[in-house]
């Protein structure tokens, strides 16, 4: 809140030269308290735009300061640490400040704008008399209607000429353009009916009217029984009509009032209350260090490296309990929506209504209401996916990032932030504890822990005392030599049969959905590709269609070749849909389910599948990486990896690390109960070090070998990496723009030492060289981590932003990218 005369506002306009503070006066008619982070409507270059207050000042260096036009929603404002965090993100990820601020806001709190044309207050008579043709027609229509939405105007009159006419009428002062900005969502309010009498009076009235007006009596009895009811439900429950309810309100027996209703995604769920478990000695040691840092409000980042099944979640729960008892709040991030149901159950079971949930599968209204619950301090713990790191707590004491190595913590759209980095930055701003947990930490995190930048906590044993599962590697080349052509090796088929005979459960993992990876004509060699993206189309057998998993282009799968009319169309590669189909053929009595992006589109679909699996209604669960991490099902004693080579062969320097992590994580789903687990990994490259170390559950061995390679190649964590992707609809423009950008970068780099032998890689076509009808080239820059590298890149890009060529191109900057496609 402030009593200063000027508000410092960042306007919502994406232009580099406008990425700065503008001063606006606070008019006396705005009688609500204003805070930094509040959203306002301001006048900017003759139009109404949304803006965000980031501070206040007593003086302004410019004259003619305009007033703030409107405060959008006084309740939706951001804590001071989030405003500072937006500034840090803008610098770190080389985006505009307003882009960073908008990332902090919940989807439901964003605004919608509508443009209207209205008559001027006093149009001059002479110019009006001169109007003719379309100008006269448009002007008369606006005067007759009084207020015409832009969409209606262009629908009625259409054409390019209309834009010229509207500009001309505006310049003559005959019509005005009005921009109305309002929040997309507001708190949900409903009318409820309650008794206007005390209960004794109500009993008397019910007796008096029961014989004369039975329907009115029924309504009164219903309200008497329930206390209060939504108006929309009351008449139905009482077996009458809304008119009867209105009559009773007129008589003064009932009263209507408007109340806010929370859109609670878990209102219909009940959670079994749980008590803290006795920690193992390793858990206790980790907890003591965490609790000490939380109690002392000491800024510290911990890396909790615990094997799969070691009870990291129980450590999180007890650390959060300490945080709450210290009067503070906690955020817990999970990497996948598929982890959320099980995580929510654990946290709601321990902390009840003190827990709010934030993830993309909630409706916009549910997310908005959860955000408001957090904002008003009604909850103390937030569990959610990546964007939950922005939960608007004002007494933050702890941020936990479970499975910190996961790539889904990286945002693919601008701002291209990494939730792990943002959490640590927010920890610095709020002096809170940050915990990064994983069985397979990223190389960056583990190397920082060894260097002392993070505090390393290690749990090397499972809570149950069970050994880690035995891993068997199957060489698929040998299967081929033996004439065994199934997608399941003989070893895997035998193990599945044994497990089913013991009435235990199986997880089959393949990180590729669909039925077949691609289809090809054996006559002419045609491979069916997406016309919009440089990627093969994936066959989905149930719908008999080919789909692009990038732009969702779909066509019916052909039975004959579109080029040569041959019938020799064949399927190649394997997806989860085919695994599901084949396993049902091998084991027809087994209950099989599939969990991937195709089977989990509906709300709550993840939870339904996982609940069936947990309750023993599924024998074999087939899925992609959403089943590979974090899930804890004691009945699973066998995990099968259909092919370990899917991630290993990607054109990415992190391919070996991803493969090791996936294999280790999915192997960790087996043997978490009383019965020992076993894992079968099928691969064409059994000698690859990522496969060998995963077989032996040897994270440190993999870390040492991979780190040596990264040092030789000068890749992270030995440098900072920035990827610039230049895209456009005309390939020649993209190539020319890429070459110009590379040249400009080379000029700038020649002035500085970036500590790398070859800082500039490219320009070259991106691995995915065409996406959604846009051609893509990339430039990769390596340098010593720090602000110098970003400053040099920013200077190079800003020097060419006014070039007409770049008006046709999109330049995307990704700092420390996790994907190179």
JSON list of N, CA and C in Angstrom, two decimals, residues 723-769:
[
{"chain": "A", "resi": 723, "resn": "UNK", "atom": "N", "xyz": [20.85, -21.34, -26.74]},
{"chain": "A", "resi": 723, "resn": "UNK", "atom": "CA", "xyz": [20.40, -21.77, -28.07]},
{"chain": "A", "resi": 723, "resn": "UNK", "atom": "C", "xyz": [19.48, -20.70, -28.65]},
{"chain": "A", "resi": 724, "resn": "UNK", "atom": "N", "xyz": [19.81, -20.26, -29.84]},
{"chain": "A", "resi": 724, "resn": "UNK", "atom": "CA", "xyz": [18.97, -19.28, -30.54]},
{"chain": "A", "resi": 724, "resn": "UNK", "atom": "C", "xyz": [18.35, -19.98, -31.75]},
{"chain": "A", "resi": 725, "resn": "UNK", "atom": "N", "xyz": [17.03, -19.99, -31.80]},
{"chain": "A", "resi": 725, "resn": "UNK", "atom": "CA", "xyz": [16.32, -20.59, -32.93]},
{"chain": "A", "resi": 725, "resn": "UNK", "atom": "C", "xyz": [15.65, -19.47, -33.71]},
{"chain": "A", "resi": 726, "resn": "UNK", "atom": "N", "xyz": [15.94, -19.43, -35.01]},
{"chain": "A", "resi": 726, "resn": "UNK", "atom": "CA", "xyz": [15.35, -18.43, -35.90]},
{"chain": "A", "resi": 726, "resn": "UNK", "atom": "C", "xyz": [14.40, -19.16, -36.84]},
{"chain": "A", "resi": 727, "resn": "UNK", "atom": "N", "xyz": [13.16, -18.73, -36.85]},
{"chain": "A", "resi": 727, "resn": "UNK", "atom": "CA", "xyz": [12.14, -19.43, -37.64]},
{"chain": "A", "resi": 727, "resn": "UNK", "atom": "C", "xyz": [11.34, -18.45, -38.48]},
{"chain": "A", "resi": 728, "resn": "UNK", "atom": "N", "xyz": [10.78, -18.97, -39.56]},
{"chain": "A", "resi": 728, "resn": "UNK", "atom": "CA", "xyz": [9.95, -18.15, -40.45]},
{"chain": "A", "resi": 728, "resn": "UNK", "atom": "C", "xyz": [9.30, -19.01, -41.52]},
{"chain": "A", "resi": 729, "resn": "UNK", "atom": "N", "xyz": [8.38, -18.42, -42.26]},
{"chain": "A", "resi": 729, "resn": "UNK", "atom": "CA", "xyz": [7.64, -19.17, -43.28]},
{"chain": "A", "resi": 729, "resn": "UNK", "atom": "C", "xyz": [8.40, -19.27, -44.60]},
{"chain": "A", "resi": 730, "resn": "UNK", "atom": "N", "xyz": [9.42, -18.42, -44.78]},
{"chain": "A", "resi": 730, "resn": "UNK", "atom": "CA", "xyz": [10.23, -18.46, -46.01]},
{"chain": "A", "resi": 730, "resn": "UNK", "atom": "C", "xyz": [11.63, -18.94, -45.65]},
{"chain": "A", "resi": 731, "resn": "UNK", "atom": "N", "xyz": [12.04, -20.07, -46.24]},
{"chain": "A", "resi": 731, "resn": "UNK", "atom": "CA", "xyz": [13.29, -20.69, -45.85]},
{"chain": "A", "resi": 731, "resn": "UNK", "atom": "C", "xyz": [14.48, -19.79, -46.12]},
{"chain": "A", "resi": 732, "resn": "UNK", "atom": "N", "xyz": [14.50, -19.10, -47.27]},
{"chain": "A", "resi": 732, "resn": "UNK", "atom": "CA", "xyz": [15.64, -18.23, -47.59]},
{"chain": "A", "resi": 732, "resn": "UNK", "atom": "C", "xyz": [15.80, -17.11, -46.57]},
{"chain": "A", "resi": 733, "resn": "UNK", "atom": "N", "xyz": [14.67, -16.56, -46.12]},
{"chain": "A", "resi": 733, "resn": "UNK", "atom": "CA", "xyz": [14.73, -15.50, -45.09]},
{"chain": "A", "resi": 733, "resn": "UNK", "atom": "C", "xyz": [15.31, -16.04, -43.78]},
{"chain": "A", "resi": 734, "resn": "UNK", "atom": "N", "xyz": [14.92, -17.26, -43.44]},
{"chain": "A", "resi": 734, "resn": "UNK", "atom": "CA", "xyz": [15.43, -17.87, -42.21]},
{"chain": "A", "resi": 734, "resn": "UNK", "atom": "C", "xyz": [16.94, -18.08, -42.30]},
{"chain": "A", "resi": 735, "resn": "UNK", "atom": "N", "xyz": [17.41, -18.59, -43.43]},
{"chain": "A", "resi": 735, "resn": "UNK", "atom": "CA", "xyz": [18.85, -18.82, -43.62]},
{"chain": "A", "resi": 735, "resn": "UNK", "atom": "C", "xyz": [19.61, -17.49, -43.57]},
{"chain": "A", "resi": 736, "resn": "UNK", "atom": "N", "xyz": [19.08, -16.50, -44.29]},
{"chain": "A", "resi": 736, "resn": "UNK", "atom": "CA", "xyz": [19.75, -15.19, -44.31]},
{"chain": "A", "resi": 736, "resn": "UNK", "atom": "C", "xyz": [19.78, -14.57, -42.92]},
{"chain": "A", "resi": 737, "resn": "UNK", "atom": "N", "xyz": [18.65, -14.64, -42.20]},
{"chain": "A", "resi": 737, "resn": "UNK", "atom": "CA", "xyz": [18.60, -14.08, -40.84]},
{"chain": "A", "resi": 737, "resn": "UNK", "atom": "C", "xyz": [19.54, -14.80, -39.90]},
{"chain": "A", "resi": 738, "resn": "UNK", "atom": "N", "xyz": [19.66, -16.11, -40.05]},
{"chain": "A", "resi": 738, "resn": "UNK", "atom": "CA", "xyz": [20.55, -16.90, -39.20]},
{"chain": "A", "resi": 738, "resn": "UNK", "atom": "C", "xyz": [22.00, -16.53, -39.45]},
{"chain": "A", "resi": 739, "resn": "UNK", "atom": "N", "xyz": [22.36, -16.38, -40.71]},
{"chain": "A", "resi": 739, "resn": "UNK", "atom": "CA", "xyz": [23.74, -16.02, -41.06]},
{"chain": "A", "resi": 739, "resn": "UNK", "atom": "C", "xyz": [24.08, -14.61, -40.55]},
{"chain": "A", "resi": 740, "resn": "UNK", "atom": "N", "xyz": [23.13, -13.69, -40.69]},
{"chain": "A", "resi": 740, "resn": "UNK", "atom": "CA", "xyz": [23.35, -12.32, -40.19]},
{"chain": "A", "resi": 740, "resn": "UNK", "atom": "C", "xyz": [23.54, -12.32, -38.67]},
{"chain": "A", "resi": 741, "resn": "UNK", "atom": "N", "xyz": [22.71, -13.11, -37.97]},
{"chain": "A", "resi": 741, "resn": "UNK", "atom": "CA", "xyz": [22.80, -13.18, -36.51]},
{"chain": "A", "resi": 741, "resn": "UNK", "atom": "C", "xyz": [24.13, -13.79, -36.08]},
{"chain": "A", "resi": 742, "resn": "UNK", "atom": "N", "xyz": [24.55, -14.86, -36.75]},
{"chain": "A", "resi": 742, "resn": "UNK", "atom": "CA", "xyz": [25.82, -15.50, -36.42]},
{"chain": "A", "resi": 742, "resn": "UNK", "atom": "C", "xyz": [26.98, -14.53, -36.65]},
{"chain": "A", "resi": 743, "resn": "UNK", "atom": "N", "xyz": [26.92, -13.77, -37.73]},
{"chain": "A", "resi": 743, "resn": "UNK", "atom": "CA", "xyz": [27.97, -12.80, -38.02]},
{"chain": "A", "resi": 743, "resn": "UNK", "atom": "C", "xyz": [28.04, -11.73, -36.95]},
{"chain": "A", "resi": 744, "resn": "UNK", "atom": "N", "xyz": [26.87, -11.24, -36.55]},
{"chain": "A", "resi": 744, "resn": "UNK", "atom": "CA", "xyz": [26.83, -10.20, -35.52]},
{"chain": "A", "resi": 744, "resn": "UNK", "atom": "C", "xyz": [27.35, -10.73, -34.18]},
{"chain": "A", "resi": 745, "resn": "UNK", "atom": "N", "xyz": [26.99, -11.96, -33.86]},
{"chain": "A", "resi": 745, "resn": "UNK", "atom": "CA", "xyz": [27.48, -12.57, -32.62]},
{"chain": "A", "resi": 745, "resn": "UNK", "atom": "C", "xyz": [28.99, -12.74, -32.66]},
{"chain": "A", "resi": 746, "resn": "UNK", "atom": "N", "xyz": [29.52, -13.16, -33.81]},
{"chain": "A", "resi": 746, "resn": "UNK", "atom": "CA", "xyz": [30.98, -13.33, -33.94]},
{"chain": "A", "resi": 746, "resn": "UNK", "atom": "C", "xyz": [31.71, -12.01, -33.70]},
{"chain": "A", "resi": 747, "resn": "UNK", "atom": "N", "xyz": [31.14, -10.93, -34.24]},
{"chain": "A", "resi": 747, "resn": "UNK", "atom": "CA", "xyz": [31.75, -9.61, -34.03]},
{"chain": "A", "resi": 747, "resn": "UNK", "atom": "C", "xyz": [31.79, -9.26, -32.55]},
{"chain": "A", "resi": 748, "resn": "UNK", "atom": "N", "xyz": [30.67, -9.51, -31.86]},
{"chain": "A", "resi": 748, "resn": "UNK", "atom": "CA", "xyz": [30.61, -9.17, -30.43]},
{"chain": "A", "resi": 748, "resn": "UNK", "atom": "C", "xyz": [31.55, -10.07, -29.62]},
{"chain": "A", "resi": 749, "resn": "UNK", "atom": "N", "xyz": [31.59, -11.36, -29.94]},
{"chain": "A", "resi": 749, "resn": "UNK", "atom": "CA", "xyz": [32.41, -12.30, -29.17]},
{"chain": "A", "resi": 749, "resn": "UNK", "atom": "C", "xyz": [33.90, -12.00, -29.34]},
{"chain": "A", "resi": 750, "resn": "UNK", "atom": "N", "xyz": [34.29, -11.42, -30.47]},
{"chain": "A", "resi": 750, "resn": "UNK", "atom": "CA", "xyz": [35.71, -11.15, -30.71]},
{"chain": "A", "resi": 750, "resn": "UNK", "atom": "C", "xyz": [36.27, -10.14, -29.70]},
{"chain": "A", "resi": 751, "resn": "UNK", "atom": "N", "xyz": [35.36, -9.42, -29.01]},
{"chain": "A", "resi": 751, "resn": "UNK", "atom": "CA", "xyz": [35.80, -8.41, -28.04]},
{"chain": "A", "resi": 751, "resn": "UNK", "atom": "C", "xyz": [35.97, -8.96, -26.63]},
{"chain": "A", "resi": 752, "resn": "UNK", "atom": "N", "xyz": [35.50, -10.20, -26.42]},
{"chain": "A", "resi": 752, "resn": "UNK", "atom": "CA", "xyz": [35.50, -10.75, -25.06]},
{"chain": "A", "resi": 752, "resn": "UNK", "atom": "C", "xyz": [36.11, -12.15, -25.07]},
{"chain": "A", "resi": 753, "resn": "UNK", "atom": "N", "xyz": [36.55, -12.58, -23.90]},
{"chain": "A", "resi": 753, "resn": "UNK", "atom": "CA", "xyz": [37.00, -13.95, -23.72]},
{"chain": "A", "resi": 753, "resn": "UNK", "atom": "C", "xyz": [35.90, -14.71, -22.97]},
{"chain": "A", "resi": 754, "resn": "UNK", "atom": "N", "xyz": [35.32, -15.71, -23.62]},
{"chain": "A", "resi": 754, "resn": "UNK", "atom": "CA", "xyz": [34.22, -16.46, -23.01]},
{"chain": "A", "resi": 754, "resn": "UNK", "atom": "C", "xyz": [34.70, -17.78, -22.40]},
{"chain": "A", "resi": 755, "resn": "UNK", "atom": "N", "xyz": [36.01, -18.01, -22.43]},
{"chain": "A", "resi": 755, "resn": "UNK", "atom": "CA", "xyz": [36.56, -19.18, -21.76]},
{"chain": "A", "resi": 755, "resn": "UNK", "atom": "C", "xyz": [36.32, -20.50, -22.47]},
{"chain": "A", "resi": 756, "resn": "UNK", "atom": "N", "xyz": [35.90, -20.47, -23.72]},
{"chain": "A", "resi": 756, "resn": "UNK", "atom": "CA", "xyz": [35.58, -21.68, -24.48]},
{"chain": "A", "resi": 756, "resn": "UNK", "atom": "C", "xyz": [36.35, -21.65, -25.80]},
{"chain": "A", "resi": 757, "resn": "UNK", "atom": "N", "xyz": [36.86, -22.82, -26.24]},
{"chain": "A", "resi": 757, "resn": "UNK", "atom": "CA", "xyz": [37.64, -22.90, -27.47]},
{"chain": "A", "resi": 757, "resn": "UNK", "atom": "C", "xyz": [36.83, -22.44, -28.68]},
{"chain": "A", "resi": 758, "resn": "UNK", "atom": "N", "xyz": [35.61, -22.96, -28.82]},
{"chain": "A", "resi": 758, "resn": "UNK", "atom": "CA", "xyz": [34.76, -22.59, -29.96]},
{"chain": "A", "resi": 758, "resn": "UNK", "atom": "C", "xyz": [33.40, -22.19, -29.42]},
{"chain": "A", "resi": 759, "resn": "UNK", "atom": "N", "xyz": [33.20, -20.89, -29.11]},
{"chain": "A", "resi": 759, "resn": "UNK", "atom": "CA", "xyz": [31.94, -20.49, -28.47]},
{"chain": "A", "resi": 759, "resn": "UNK", "atom": "C", "xyz": [30.72, -20.57, -29.38]},
{"chain": "A", "resi": 760, "resn": "UNK", "atom": "N", "xyz": [30.90, -20.41, -30.69]},
{"chain": "A", "resi": 760, "resn": "UNK", "atom": "CA", "xyz": [29.77, -20.34, -31.61]},
{"chain": "A", "resi": 760, "resn": "UNK", "atom": "C", "xyz": [29.66, -21.62, -32.44]},
{"chain": "A", "resi": 761, "resn": "UNK", "atom": "N", "xyz": [28.50, -22.28, -32.38]},
{"chain": "A", "resi": 761, "resn": "UNK", "atom": "CA", "xyz": [28.21, -23.48, -33.17]},
{"chain": "A", "resi": 761, "resn": "UNK", "atom": "C", "xyz": [27.05, -23.16, -34.09]},
{"chain": "A", "resi": 762, "resn": "UNK", "atom": "N", "xyz": [27.27, -23.22, -35.38]},
{"chain": "A", "resi": 762, "resn": "UNK", "atom": "CA", "xyz": [26.21, -22.89, -36.34]},
{"chain": "A", "resi": 762, "resn": "UNK", "atom": "C", "xyz": [26.52, -21.57, -37.02]},
{"chain": "A", "resi": 763, "resn": "UNK", "atom": "N", "xyz": [25.55, -21.08, -37.84]},
{"chain": "A", "resi": 763, "resn": "UNK", "atom": "CA", "xyz": [24.15, -21.54, -37.93]},
{"chain": "A", "resi": 763, "resn": "UNK", "atom": "C", "xyz": [24.01, -22.85, -38.72]},
{"chain": "A", "resi": 764, "resn": "UNK", "atom": "N", "xyz": [22.95, -23.59, -38.38]},
{"chain": "A", "resi": 764, "resn": "UNK", "atom": "CA", "xyz": [22.66, -24.86, -39.05]},
{"chain": "A", "resi": 764, "resn": "UNK", "atom": "C", "xyz": [21.17, -25.14, -38.89]},
{"chain": "A", "resi": 765, "resn": "UNK", "atom": "N", "xyz": [20.61, -25.97, -39.75]},
{"chain": "A", "resi": 765, "resn": "UNK", "atom": "CA", "xyz": [19.20, -26.33, -39.57]},
{"chain": "A", "resi": 765, "resn": "UNK", "atom": "C", "xyz": [19.01, -27.01, -38.21]},
{"chain": "A", "resi": 766, "resn": "UNK", "atom": "N", "xyz": [17.91, -26.70, -37.52]},
{"chain": "A", "resi": 766, "resn": "UNK", "atom": "CA", "xyz": [17.58, -27.38, -36.27]},
{"chain": "A", "resi": 766, "resn": "UNK", "atom": "C", "xyz": [17.29, -28.84, -36.57]},
{"chain": "A", "resi": 767, "resn": "UNK", "atom": "N", "xyz": [17.53, -29.75, -35.61]},
{"chain": "A", "resi": 767, "resn": "UNK", "atom": "CA", "xyz": [17.19, -31.16, -35.85]},
{"chain": "A", "resi": 767, "resn": "UNK", "atom": "C", "xyz": [15.75, -31.34, -36.34]},
{"chain": "A", "resi": 768, "resn": "UNK", "atom": "N", "xyz": [14.83, -30.58, -35.76]},
{"chain": "A", "resi": 768, "resn": "UNK", "atom": "CA", "xyz": [13.46, -30.52, -36.27]},
{"chain": "A", "resi": 768, "resn": "UNK", "atom": "C", "xyz": [13.38, -29.26, -37.12]},
{"chain": "A", "resi": 769, "resn": "UNK", "atom": "N", "xyz": [13.75, -29.41, -38.40]},
{"chain": "A", "resi": 769, "resn": "UNK", "atom": "CA", "xyz": [14.02, -28.24, -39.25]},
{"chain": "A", "resi": 769, "resn": "UNK", "atom": "C", "xyz": [12.77, -27.53, -39.75]}
]
